[in-house]
XYZ file of C-alpha atoms in Angstrom:
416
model
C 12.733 -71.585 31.027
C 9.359 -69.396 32.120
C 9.389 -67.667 28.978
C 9.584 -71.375 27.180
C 6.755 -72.964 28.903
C 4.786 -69.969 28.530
C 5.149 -69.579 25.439
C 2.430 -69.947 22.628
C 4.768 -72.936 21.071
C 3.197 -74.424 23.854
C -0.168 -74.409 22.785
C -1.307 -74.243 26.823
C 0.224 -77.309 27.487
C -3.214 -78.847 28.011
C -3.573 -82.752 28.615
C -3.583 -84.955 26.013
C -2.573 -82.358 23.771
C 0.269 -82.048 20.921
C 1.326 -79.269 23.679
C 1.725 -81.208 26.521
C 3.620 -83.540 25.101
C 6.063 -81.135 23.564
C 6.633 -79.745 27.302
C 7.322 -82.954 28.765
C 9.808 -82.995 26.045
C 11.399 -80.014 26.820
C 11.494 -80.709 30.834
C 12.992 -84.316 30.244
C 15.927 -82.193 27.532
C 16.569 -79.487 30.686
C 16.905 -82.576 32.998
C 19.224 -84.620 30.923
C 21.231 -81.249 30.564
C 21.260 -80.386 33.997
C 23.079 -83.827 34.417
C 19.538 -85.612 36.742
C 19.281 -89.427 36.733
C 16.200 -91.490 35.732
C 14.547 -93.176 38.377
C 16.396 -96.506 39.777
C 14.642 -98.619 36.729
C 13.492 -96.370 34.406
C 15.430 -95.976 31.079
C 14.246 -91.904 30.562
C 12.953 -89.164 32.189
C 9.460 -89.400 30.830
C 7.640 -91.165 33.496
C 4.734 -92.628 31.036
C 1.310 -93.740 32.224
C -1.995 -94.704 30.290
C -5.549 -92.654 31.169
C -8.708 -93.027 29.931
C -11.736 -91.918 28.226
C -15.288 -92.158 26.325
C -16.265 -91.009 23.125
C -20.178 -91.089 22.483
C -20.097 -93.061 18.692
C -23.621 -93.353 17.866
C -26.708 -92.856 19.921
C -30.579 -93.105 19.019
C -33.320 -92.442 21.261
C -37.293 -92.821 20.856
C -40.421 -91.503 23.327
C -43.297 -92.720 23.200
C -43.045 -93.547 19.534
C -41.444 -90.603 18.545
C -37.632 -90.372 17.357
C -35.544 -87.242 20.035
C -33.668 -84.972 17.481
C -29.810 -85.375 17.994
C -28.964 -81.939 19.355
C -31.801 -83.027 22.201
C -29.631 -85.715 23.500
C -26.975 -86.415 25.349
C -25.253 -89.670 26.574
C -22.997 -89.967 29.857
C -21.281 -93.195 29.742
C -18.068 -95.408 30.174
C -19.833 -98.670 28.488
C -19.244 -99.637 24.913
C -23.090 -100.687 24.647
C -26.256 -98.921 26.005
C -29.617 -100.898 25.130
C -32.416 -99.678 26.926
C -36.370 -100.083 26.792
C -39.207 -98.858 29.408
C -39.579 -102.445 29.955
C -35.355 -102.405 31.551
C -36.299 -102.798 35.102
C -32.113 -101.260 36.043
C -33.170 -98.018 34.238
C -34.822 -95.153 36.658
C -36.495 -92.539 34.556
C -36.263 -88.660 35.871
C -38.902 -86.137 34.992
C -37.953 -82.944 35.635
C -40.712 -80.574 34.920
C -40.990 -77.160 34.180
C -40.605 -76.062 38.256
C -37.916 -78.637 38.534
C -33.960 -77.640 39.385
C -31.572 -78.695 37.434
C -29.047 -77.790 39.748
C -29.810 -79.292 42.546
C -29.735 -82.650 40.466
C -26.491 -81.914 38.537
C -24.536 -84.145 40.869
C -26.736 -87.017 39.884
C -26.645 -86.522 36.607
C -23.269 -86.497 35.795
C -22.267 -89.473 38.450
C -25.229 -91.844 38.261
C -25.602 -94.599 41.204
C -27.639 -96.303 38.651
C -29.099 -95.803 34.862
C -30.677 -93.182 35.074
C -32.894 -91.766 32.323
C -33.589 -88.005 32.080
C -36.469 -86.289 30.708
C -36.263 -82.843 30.543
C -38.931 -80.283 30.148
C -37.701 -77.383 27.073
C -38.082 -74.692 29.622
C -34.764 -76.659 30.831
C -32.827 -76.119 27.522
C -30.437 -73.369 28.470
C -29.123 -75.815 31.489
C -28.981 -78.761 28.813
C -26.895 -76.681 26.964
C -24.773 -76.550 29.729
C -24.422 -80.085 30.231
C -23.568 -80.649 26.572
C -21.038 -77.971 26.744
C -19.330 -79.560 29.522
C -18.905 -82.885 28.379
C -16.806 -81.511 25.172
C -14.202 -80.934 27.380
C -12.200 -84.909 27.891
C -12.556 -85.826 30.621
C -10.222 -88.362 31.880
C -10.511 -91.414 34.827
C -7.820 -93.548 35.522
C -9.248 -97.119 35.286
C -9.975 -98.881 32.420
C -13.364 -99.449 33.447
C -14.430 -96.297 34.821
C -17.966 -96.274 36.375
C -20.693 -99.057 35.627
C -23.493 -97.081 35.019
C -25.020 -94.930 32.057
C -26.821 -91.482 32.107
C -29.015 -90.740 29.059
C -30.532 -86.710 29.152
C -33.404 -85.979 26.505
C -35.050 -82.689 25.514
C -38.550 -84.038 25.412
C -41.440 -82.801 23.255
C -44.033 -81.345 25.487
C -46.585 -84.027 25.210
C -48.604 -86.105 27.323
C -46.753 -88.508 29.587
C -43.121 -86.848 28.566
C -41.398 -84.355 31.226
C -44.331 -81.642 31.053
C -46.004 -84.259 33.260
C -45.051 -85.444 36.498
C -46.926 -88.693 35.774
C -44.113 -90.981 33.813
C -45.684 -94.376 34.436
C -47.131 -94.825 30.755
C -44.108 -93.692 28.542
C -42.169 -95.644 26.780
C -38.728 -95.291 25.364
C -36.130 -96.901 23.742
C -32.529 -96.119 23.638
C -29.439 -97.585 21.578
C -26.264 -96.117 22.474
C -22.636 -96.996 21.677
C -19.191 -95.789 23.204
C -15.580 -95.806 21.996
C -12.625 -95.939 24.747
C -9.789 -94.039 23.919
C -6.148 -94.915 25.719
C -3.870 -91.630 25.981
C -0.748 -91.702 27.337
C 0.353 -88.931 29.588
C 3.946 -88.304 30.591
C 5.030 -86.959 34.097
C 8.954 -86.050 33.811
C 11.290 -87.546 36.651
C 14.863 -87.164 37.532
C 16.664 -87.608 40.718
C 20.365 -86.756 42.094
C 21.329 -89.714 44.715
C 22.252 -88.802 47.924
C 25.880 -88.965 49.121
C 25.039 -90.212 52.623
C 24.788 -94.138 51.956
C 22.628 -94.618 55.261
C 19.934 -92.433 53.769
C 19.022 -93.976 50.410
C 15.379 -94.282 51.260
C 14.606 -90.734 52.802
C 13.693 -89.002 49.508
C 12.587 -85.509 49.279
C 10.719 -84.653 46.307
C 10.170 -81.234 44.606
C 7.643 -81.270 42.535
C 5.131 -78.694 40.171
C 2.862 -79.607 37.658
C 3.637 -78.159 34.532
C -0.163 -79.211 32.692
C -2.239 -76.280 31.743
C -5.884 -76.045 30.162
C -4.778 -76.088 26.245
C -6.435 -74.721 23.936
C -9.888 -72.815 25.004
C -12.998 -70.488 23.884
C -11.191 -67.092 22.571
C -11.326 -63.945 24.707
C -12.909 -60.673 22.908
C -8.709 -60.245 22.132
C -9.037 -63.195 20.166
C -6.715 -65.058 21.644
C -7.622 -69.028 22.743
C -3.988 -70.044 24.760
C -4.624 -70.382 28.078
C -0.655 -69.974 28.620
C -0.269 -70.497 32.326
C 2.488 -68.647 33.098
C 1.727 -68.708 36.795
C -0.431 -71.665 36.982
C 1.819 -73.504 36.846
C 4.884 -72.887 34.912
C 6.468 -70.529 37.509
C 6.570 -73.896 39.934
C 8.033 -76.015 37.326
C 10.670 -72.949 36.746
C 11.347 -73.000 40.229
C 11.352 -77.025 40.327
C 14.128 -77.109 37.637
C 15.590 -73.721 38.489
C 16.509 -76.183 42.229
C 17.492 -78.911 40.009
C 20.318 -76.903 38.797
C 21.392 -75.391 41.661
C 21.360 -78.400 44.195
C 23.304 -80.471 41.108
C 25.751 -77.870 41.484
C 25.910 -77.816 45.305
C 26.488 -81.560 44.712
C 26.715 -82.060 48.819
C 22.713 -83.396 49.492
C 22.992 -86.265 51.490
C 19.339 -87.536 51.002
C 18.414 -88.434 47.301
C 16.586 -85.779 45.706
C 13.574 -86.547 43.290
C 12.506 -84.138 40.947
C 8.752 -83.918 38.838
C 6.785 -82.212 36.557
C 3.683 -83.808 36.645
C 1.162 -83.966 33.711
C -2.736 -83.755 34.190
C -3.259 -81.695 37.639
C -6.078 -79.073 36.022
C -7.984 -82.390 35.419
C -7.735 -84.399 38.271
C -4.028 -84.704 39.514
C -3.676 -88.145 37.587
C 0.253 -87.406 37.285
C 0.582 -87.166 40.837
C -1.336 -90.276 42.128
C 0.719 -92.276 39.036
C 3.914 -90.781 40.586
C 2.841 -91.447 44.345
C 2.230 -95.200 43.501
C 6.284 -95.743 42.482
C 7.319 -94.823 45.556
C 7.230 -96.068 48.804
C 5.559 -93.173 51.302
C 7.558 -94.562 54.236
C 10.731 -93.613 52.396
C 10.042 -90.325 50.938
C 10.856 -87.492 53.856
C 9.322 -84.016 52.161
C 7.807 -82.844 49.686
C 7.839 -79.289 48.275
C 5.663 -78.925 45.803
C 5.315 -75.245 44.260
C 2.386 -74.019 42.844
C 1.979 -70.417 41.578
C 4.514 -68.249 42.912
C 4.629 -65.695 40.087
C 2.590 -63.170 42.129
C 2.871 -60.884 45.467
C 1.616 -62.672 48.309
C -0.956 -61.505 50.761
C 1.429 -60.847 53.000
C 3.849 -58.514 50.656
C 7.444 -58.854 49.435
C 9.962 -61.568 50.432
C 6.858 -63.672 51.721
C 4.879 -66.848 50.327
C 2.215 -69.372 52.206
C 2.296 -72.983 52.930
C -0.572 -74.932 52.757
C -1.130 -77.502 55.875
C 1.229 -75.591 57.629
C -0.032 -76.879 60.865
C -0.385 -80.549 59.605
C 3.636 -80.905 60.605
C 6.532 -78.842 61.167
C 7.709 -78.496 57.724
C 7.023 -74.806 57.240
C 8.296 -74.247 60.891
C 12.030 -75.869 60.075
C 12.034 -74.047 56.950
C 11.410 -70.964 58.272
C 14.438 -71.489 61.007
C 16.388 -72.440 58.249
C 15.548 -68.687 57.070
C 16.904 -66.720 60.142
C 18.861 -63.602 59.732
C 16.969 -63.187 55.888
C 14.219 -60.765 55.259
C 11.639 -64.029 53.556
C 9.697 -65.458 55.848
C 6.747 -68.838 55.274
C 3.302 -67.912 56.271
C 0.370 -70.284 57.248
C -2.481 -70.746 54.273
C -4.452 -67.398 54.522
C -7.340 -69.038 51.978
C -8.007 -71.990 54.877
C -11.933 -71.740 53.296
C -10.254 -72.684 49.713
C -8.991 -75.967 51.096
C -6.091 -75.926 49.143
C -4.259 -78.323 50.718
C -6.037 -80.777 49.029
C -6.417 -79.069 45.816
C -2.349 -79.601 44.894
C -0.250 -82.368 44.111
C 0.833 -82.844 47.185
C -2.515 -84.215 48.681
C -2.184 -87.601 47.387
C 1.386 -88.327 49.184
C 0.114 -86.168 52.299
C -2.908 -88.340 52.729
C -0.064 -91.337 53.456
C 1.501 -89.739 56.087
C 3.914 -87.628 54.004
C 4.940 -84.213 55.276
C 4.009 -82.759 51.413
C 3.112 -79.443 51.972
C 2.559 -76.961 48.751
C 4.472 -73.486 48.683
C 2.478 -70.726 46.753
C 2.579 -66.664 46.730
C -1.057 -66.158 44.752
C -4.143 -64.517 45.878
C -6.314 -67.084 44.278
C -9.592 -65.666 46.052
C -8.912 -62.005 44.154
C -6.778 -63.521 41.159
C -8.361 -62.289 37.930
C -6.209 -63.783 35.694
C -6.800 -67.289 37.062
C -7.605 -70.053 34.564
C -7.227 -67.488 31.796
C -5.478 -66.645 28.809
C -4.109 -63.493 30.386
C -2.203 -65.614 32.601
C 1.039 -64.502 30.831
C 4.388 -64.107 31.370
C 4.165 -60.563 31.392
C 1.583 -60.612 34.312
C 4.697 -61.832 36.815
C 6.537 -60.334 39.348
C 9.825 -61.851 38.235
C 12.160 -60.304 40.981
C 9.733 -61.785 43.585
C 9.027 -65.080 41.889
C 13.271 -65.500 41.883
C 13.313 -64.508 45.761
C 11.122 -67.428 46.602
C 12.756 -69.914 44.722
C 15.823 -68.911 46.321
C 14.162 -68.779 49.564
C 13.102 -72.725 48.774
C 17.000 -73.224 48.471
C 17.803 -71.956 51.383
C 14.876 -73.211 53.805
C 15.537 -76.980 52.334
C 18.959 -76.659 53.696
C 18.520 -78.419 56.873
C 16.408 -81.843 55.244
C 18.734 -82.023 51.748
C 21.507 -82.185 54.639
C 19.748 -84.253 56.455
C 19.987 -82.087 59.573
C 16.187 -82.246 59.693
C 13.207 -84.643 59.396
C 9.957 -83.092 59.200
C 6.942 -84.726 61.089
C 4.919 -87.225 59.635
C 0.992 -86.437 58.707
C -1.475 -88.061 59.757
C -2.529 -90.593 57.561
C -6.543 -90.680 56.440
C -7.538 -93.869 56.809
C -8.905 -94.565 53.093
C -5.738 -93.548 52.175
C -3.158 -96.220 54.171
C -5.185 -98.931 53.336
């Protein structure tokens, strides 16, 4: 299973990609063989859902009479028409001169509050290169709408009245831009074994890893461009089917048990807030979801972390759940990485759900991290297998439904 996901067939399983899809396909086959049921409703495994992007198809840009080269431009936009003039009162024009920082108005740039027209001195091109760089990576949103505003960033000539002048009162400009929305549809994979207690139908508990990696990327001086993800996060949808199997074969749960891979975490945890809105939060118990656990933990053998761990008892009835074994659940030791909200758990946890994420990795000293020598061969097998049985064992008591975790509380945003 590892060895299959992190695999170069795989291509990185990156979003959107030919290898993404081909895991999903592979996770829904391992499902259907374990002997998992769809969702109540659904007809497959393949839980399918629609995202969405931009595609810049044509822009054109003039300064003060003067056409902007194409490699001195670059459009940030959602809407299929941009038609601007210095006489469009909604259009703000930026100057940043050559003292400016670029930095410190990245944030702006890339999420306008309003259209927002950048002029930007050459002493600047380095960080425009940056920008453009960026923005060839897709970048998804989840509405078909996305934001209402437009960003347009132009290399200007340094002349009069352009961005080597703080003065922009007597340019003028004109700017014709069009955009191309492109659907893709992204495939979390869902099975479930019903629970054999008929009073707890609707006390799910959900284990869950996201089996989405970055693709394809730039090569390394090795020359090689897969960005495998062996640990990040195959080794959590190993251990999410490796559970599959075993509590199938167990075949004595008494609550329902859901099981996910979700698509699209490295670029924004889309699968999990598609998965979160089929369920009802009020009826889903737990949630383990398991995140890197391929690696040693901070705190040695036979150990991982949970994140939240004081946000409810979860990690405290696992670990009695553990007594007389030599594993043992610590708190979060990366509290400054805020990881509990970097997982795809934080979109049930924010409704009240006790979804905590389980993970062995020293992400602060990781090297291999979000890069192609994230490989199979990287992994501390015998350890990875001890968690995952450790997972077994500590569910014990909630599967049974012997124990109920307590609720988190809710962030307001998030219940409405």
């Amino acid at each position: 299973m590892l060895t299959a996901l992190a695999g170069d067939a795989m291509q990185g399983r990156g979003t959107g990609q030919p290898g993404g899809l081909k895991a999903a396909q592979f996770l829904a086959s391992e499902f259907q063989r374990i002997g998992l049921q769809p969702l109540p409703g659904a007809t497959g495994f393949e839980q399918v859902f629609p995202v969405y992007s931009s595609r810049v198809a044509a822009l054109s840009t003039t300064l003060n009479g003067v056409a902007i080269a194409a490699d001195k431009m670059l459009l940030i936009s959602n809407q299929p028409v941009v038609e601007w003039t210095h006489q469009t009162p909604a259009v703000e024009v930026l100057t940043i001169t050559p003292n400016g920082d670029v930095g410190q108005l990245l944030s702006r740039i890339r999420r306008p509050s309003q259209n927002l027209l950048v002029l930007l001195d050459p002493v600047h091109s380095a960080d425009f290169k940056k920008m453009v760089d960026s923005r060839r990576q897709v970048r998804f949103r989840a509405t078909e709408a996305g934001s209402p505003y437009s960003c347009v960033v132009l290399v200007t000539p340094t002349t009069p009245g352009t961005a080597s002048s703080a003065k922009t009162k007597g340019i003028t400009f004109e700017v014709k831009g069009k955009t191309e929305q492109v659907v893709t549809e992204l495939r979390n994979v869902v099975g479930m074994l019903p629970g054999r207690d008929t009073a707890r139908t609707r006390e799910n508990v959900v284990f869950s890893g996201h089996y989405d990696h970055l693709g394809i990327v730039k090569p390394s001086a090795a020359g090689d461009s897969i960005a495998n993800g062996a640990d990040d996060d195959a080794s959590g949808t190993t251990a999410v089917v490796a559970l599959a199997e075993y509590f199938k074969q167990k075949n004595d749960n008494a609550r329902p048990l859901i099981f996910t891979a979700f698509a699209a975490e490295e670029v924004g945890g889309f699968g999990a807030r598609y998965f979160s809105q089929q369920l009802n939060p009020q009826q889903v118990v737990a949630m383990f979801n398991i995140e890197m656990i391929g690696k040693e933990a901070k705190f040695g053998p036979n150990t991982a972390f949970i994140t939240g761990f004081d946000k409810s008892d979860f990690g405290k009835l696992l670990q009695e759940n553990l007594t007389g074994s030599r594993f043992r659940f610590e708190p979060d030791p990366y509290p400054e990485q805020n990881l509990f909200y970097r997982s795809d758990n934080a979109t049930l946890a924010k409704l009240g759900v006790p979804a905590h994420t389980i993970s062995s990795d020293q992400i602060p000293d990781d090297k291999l991290y979000h890069s192609v020598d994230d490989e199979v061969e990287s992994l501390n097998l015998p350890n990875m297998t001890a968690i995952i049985q450790a997972i077994a064992q500590s569910a014990s008591g909630i599967v049974a439904g012997l124990q109920t975790p307590s609720r988190i509380a809710p962030e307001p945003e998030a219940s409405k």
